[in-house]
XYZ file of C-alpha atoms in Angstrom:
219
model
C 10.726 11.168 -56.190
C 12.844 14.190 -57.192
C 9.863 16.462 -56.901
C 9.959 20.156 -56.016
C 8.421 23.277 -57.478
C 10.633 25.591 -59.520
C 9.631 29.292 -59.441
C 8.600 30.509 -62.886
C 10.963 33.485 -62.702
C 13.948 31.160 -62.475
C 12.935 28.622 -65.061
C 15.257 29.528 -67.936
C 18.267 29.549 -65.616
C 17.101 26.269 -64.109
C 16.704 24.740 -67.560
C 20.228 25.885 -68.421
C 21.675 24.402 -65.241
C 19.787 21.155 -65.757
C 20.950 20.868 -69.377
C 24.507 21.374 -68.132
C 23.873 18.624 -65.570
C 22.894 16.234 -68.352
C 25.987 17.128 -70.383
C 28.204 16.799 -67.292
C 27.047 13.221 -66.784
C 27.503 12.446 -70.482
C 31.053 13.842 -70.403
C 32.020 11.789 -67.356
C 30.539 8.622 -68.867
C 32.453 9.257 -72.078
C 35.725 9.851 -70.210
C 35.460 6.565 -68.343
C 34.336 4.554 -71.364
C 36.959 5.913 -73.762
C 40.034 6.330 -71.563
C 39.280 5.005 -68.106
C 39.556 8.544 -66.700
C 38.052 8.617 -63.222
C 35.583 11.372 -62.264
C 36.917 11.804 -58.717
C 35.011 14.373 -56.689
C 32.598 14.993 -59.571
C 31.217 11.498 -59.055
C 30.425 12.423 -55.445
C 28.673 15.574 -56.717
C 26.619 13.510 -59.171
C 25.697 11.016 -56.452
C 24.588 13.921 -54.263
C 22.325 15.081 -57.099
C 20.705 11.632 -57.293
C 20.067 11.553 -53.545
C 18.840 15.137 -53.154
C 15.132 14.732 -52.510
C 14.636 17.945 -50.527
C 16.704 20.515 -52.411
C 15.479 24.101 -52.344
C 16.382 24.755 -55.985
C 18.012 23.314 -59.095
C 21.501 24.612 -58.362
C 21.454 23.044 -54.906
C 20.293 19.750 -56.394
C 23.036 19.686 -59.045
C 25.986 21.030 -57.038
C 28.145 24.126 -57.398
C 28.740 25.997 -60.651
C 32.379 24.900 -60.727
C 31.291 21.286 -61.165
C 29.243 22.340 -64.219
C 31.768 24.657 -65.902
C 32.951 22.284 -68.620
C 29.383 21.322 -69.468
C 28.216 24.956 -69.493
C 31.067 25.843 -71.862
C 29.927 23.096 -74.253
C 26.262 24.007 -74.107
C 26.300 26.959 -76.521
C 28.399 25.275 -79.217
C 26.203 22.180 -79.130
C 22.974 24.206 -79.319
C 24.150 26.751 -81.879
C 26.163 24.716 -84.374
C 25.460 21.121 -83.417
C 28.162 18.493 -82.875
C 31.449 19.297 -84.621
C 32.958 15.825 -84.350
C 32.206 12.223 -83.432
C 32.914 12.826 -79.754
C 30.394 15.672 -79.528
C 27.864 13.650 -81.529
C 28.245 10.863 -78.984
C 27.672 13.318 -76.121
C 24.531 14.588 -77.806
C 23.315 11.011 -78.312
C 23.754 10.275 -74.613
C 22.027 13.528 -73.644
C 19.052 12.907 -75.942
C 18.652 9.365 -74.631
C 18.764 10.542 -71.007
C 16.121 13.162 -71.814
C 13.845 10.542 -73.389
C 14.344 8.131 -70.502
C 13.507 10.814 -67.935
C 10.121 11.304 -69.598
C 9.436 7.575 -69.581
C 10.598 7.241 -65.984
C 8.193 9.929 -64.775
C 5.331 8.071 -66.457
C 6.285 4.632 -65.126
C 5.196 4.177 -61.512
C 7.033 0.876 -61.051
C 10.339 2.244 -62.318
C 9.934 5.471 -60.317
C 9.277 3.493 -57.151
C 12.374 1.368 -57.751
C 14.482 4.524 -58.124
C 13.019 5.907 -54.900
C 13.841 2.687 -53.055
C 17.395 2.769 -54.424
C 17.813 6.357 -53.253
C 16.611 5.495 -49.766
C 18.997 2.538 -49.588
C 21.941 4.711 -50.681
C 21.030 7.380 -48.134
C 21.102 4.770 -45.362
C 24.458 3.483 -46.581
C 25.947 6.990 -46.611
C 24.772 7.513 -43.041
C 26.626 4.312 -42.133
C 29.814 4.720 -44.204
C 29.965 8.517 -44.416
C 31.456 8.370 -47.916
C 29.319 8.586 -51.091
C 32.206 7.070 -53.093
C 32.158 3.853 -51.078
C 32.042 0.981 -53.584
C 28.872 -0.617 -52.217
C 26.973 2.674 -52.588
C 28.040 3.051 -56.220
C 27.214 -0.608 -56.878
C 23.779 -0.140 -55.317
C 22.989 2.919 -57.434
C 24.213 1.081 -60.528
C 21.852 -1.779 -59.656
C 19.038 0.731 -59.238
C 19.771 2.023 -62.741
C 19.763 -1.500 -64.175
C 16.522 -2.554 -62.498
C 14.594 0.691 -63.034
C 15.991 2.429 -66.111
C 17.107 -0.781 -67.820
C 13.446 -1.735 -68.244
C 12.734 1.417 -70.269
C 13.498 2.370 -73.862
C 15.578 3.626 -75.535
C 18.426 1.806 -73.846
C 21.633 3.824 -73.728
C 24.445 2.063 -75.575
C 27.753 3.336 -74.214
C 30.648 3.225 -76.666
C 34.282 2.967 -75.653
C 37.227 0.733 -74.866
C 36.264 -2.791 -73.838
C 38.910 -2.716 -71.089
C 36.851 -0.148 -69.218
C 33.369 -1.184 -70.292
C 33.988 -4.734 -69.047
C 35.496 -3.631 -65.733
C 32.859 -4.100 -63.009
C 33.799 -0.974 -61.069
C 33.907 1.243 -64.166
C 30.600 -0.187 -65.389
C 29.033 0.649 -62.004
C 30.369 4.212 -62.186
C 28.990 4.595 -65.704
C 25.507 3.411 -64.687
C 25.540 5.680 -61.641
C 26.510 8.651 -63.810
C 23.757 7.830 -66.298
C 21.302 7.826 -63.397
C 22.581 11.270 -62.384
C 22.083 12.477 -65.963
C 18.501 11.247 -65.910
C 18.045 13.036 -62.590
C 19.228 16.271 -64.271
C 16.838 15.592 -67.153
C 13.966 15.279 -64.662
C 14.948 18.689 -63.253
C 14.997 20.069 -66.793
C 11.469 18.787 -67.431
C 10.239 20.136 -64.093
C 11.527 23.557 -65.198
C 9.477 23.317 -68.398
C 12.162 21.852 -70.634
C 11.385 20.044 -73.868
C 13.522 19.481 -76.943
C 11.709 21.787 -79.415
C 11.694 24.522 -76.774
C 15.435 24.198 -76.203
C 16.043 24.791 -79.901
C 13.752 27.814 -79.917
C 15.353 29.425 -76.863
C 18.964 28.709 -77.818
C 19.981 32.349 -77.561
C 18.505 32.720 -74.082
C 20.097 29.519 -72.827
C 23.467 30.579 -74.206
C 23.163 33.932 -72.450
C 22.350 32.171 -69.180
C 25.299 29.797 -69.631
C 27.672 32.718 -70.258
C 26.421 34.528 -67.153
C 26.848 31.396 -65.040
C 30.378 30.889 -66.366
C 31.247 34.475 -65.466
C 30.366 33.909 -61.824
C 33.383 33.766 -59.540
C 31.635 32.175 -56.587
C 30.655 28.526 -56.359
C 27.745 28.802 -53.974
């Protein structure tokens, strides 16, 4: 499940991309939960990242740089000064929880197998429907999150407006996005990421994020 070797020479860039992937998922979850804002094509990108079992590298697994731009722009401020307001603190809480859950998932064979089965089911559905945003695919990935990640701790408590949190479709999107964030956290760990290390290499990660943001291409 989600297993490929990351060349050592690329590891800092891969850690930066993966951290941005975690933040991207946290941002999209927050947008739905607080205002009902729909992620649109970014949800399809996040679903692709969940289903990518044979990616050649981290960038291919996460999607193009454009889909990560907002998260990359937030990365340096969050690492250098910490959260400046309640909204950023919430993002950091989600990101930390996804990081912790990724570690527990990798150690839990039953949960990992359930995720793998959910991925295979979604891949079959996409072959049939041709659209990753088809409601049954999102519902299936949300169920995978509930049955696999929901058994682990800490549980992620999503805060927001009850109108959106209680809506079945929005709740399914949120769970699917949390699963994509955990997928990014697995990539981060595979690239050698750990929380103390991220604090120690803040300057290097910020430099990588700035270089990625300066790129004009989205390949």
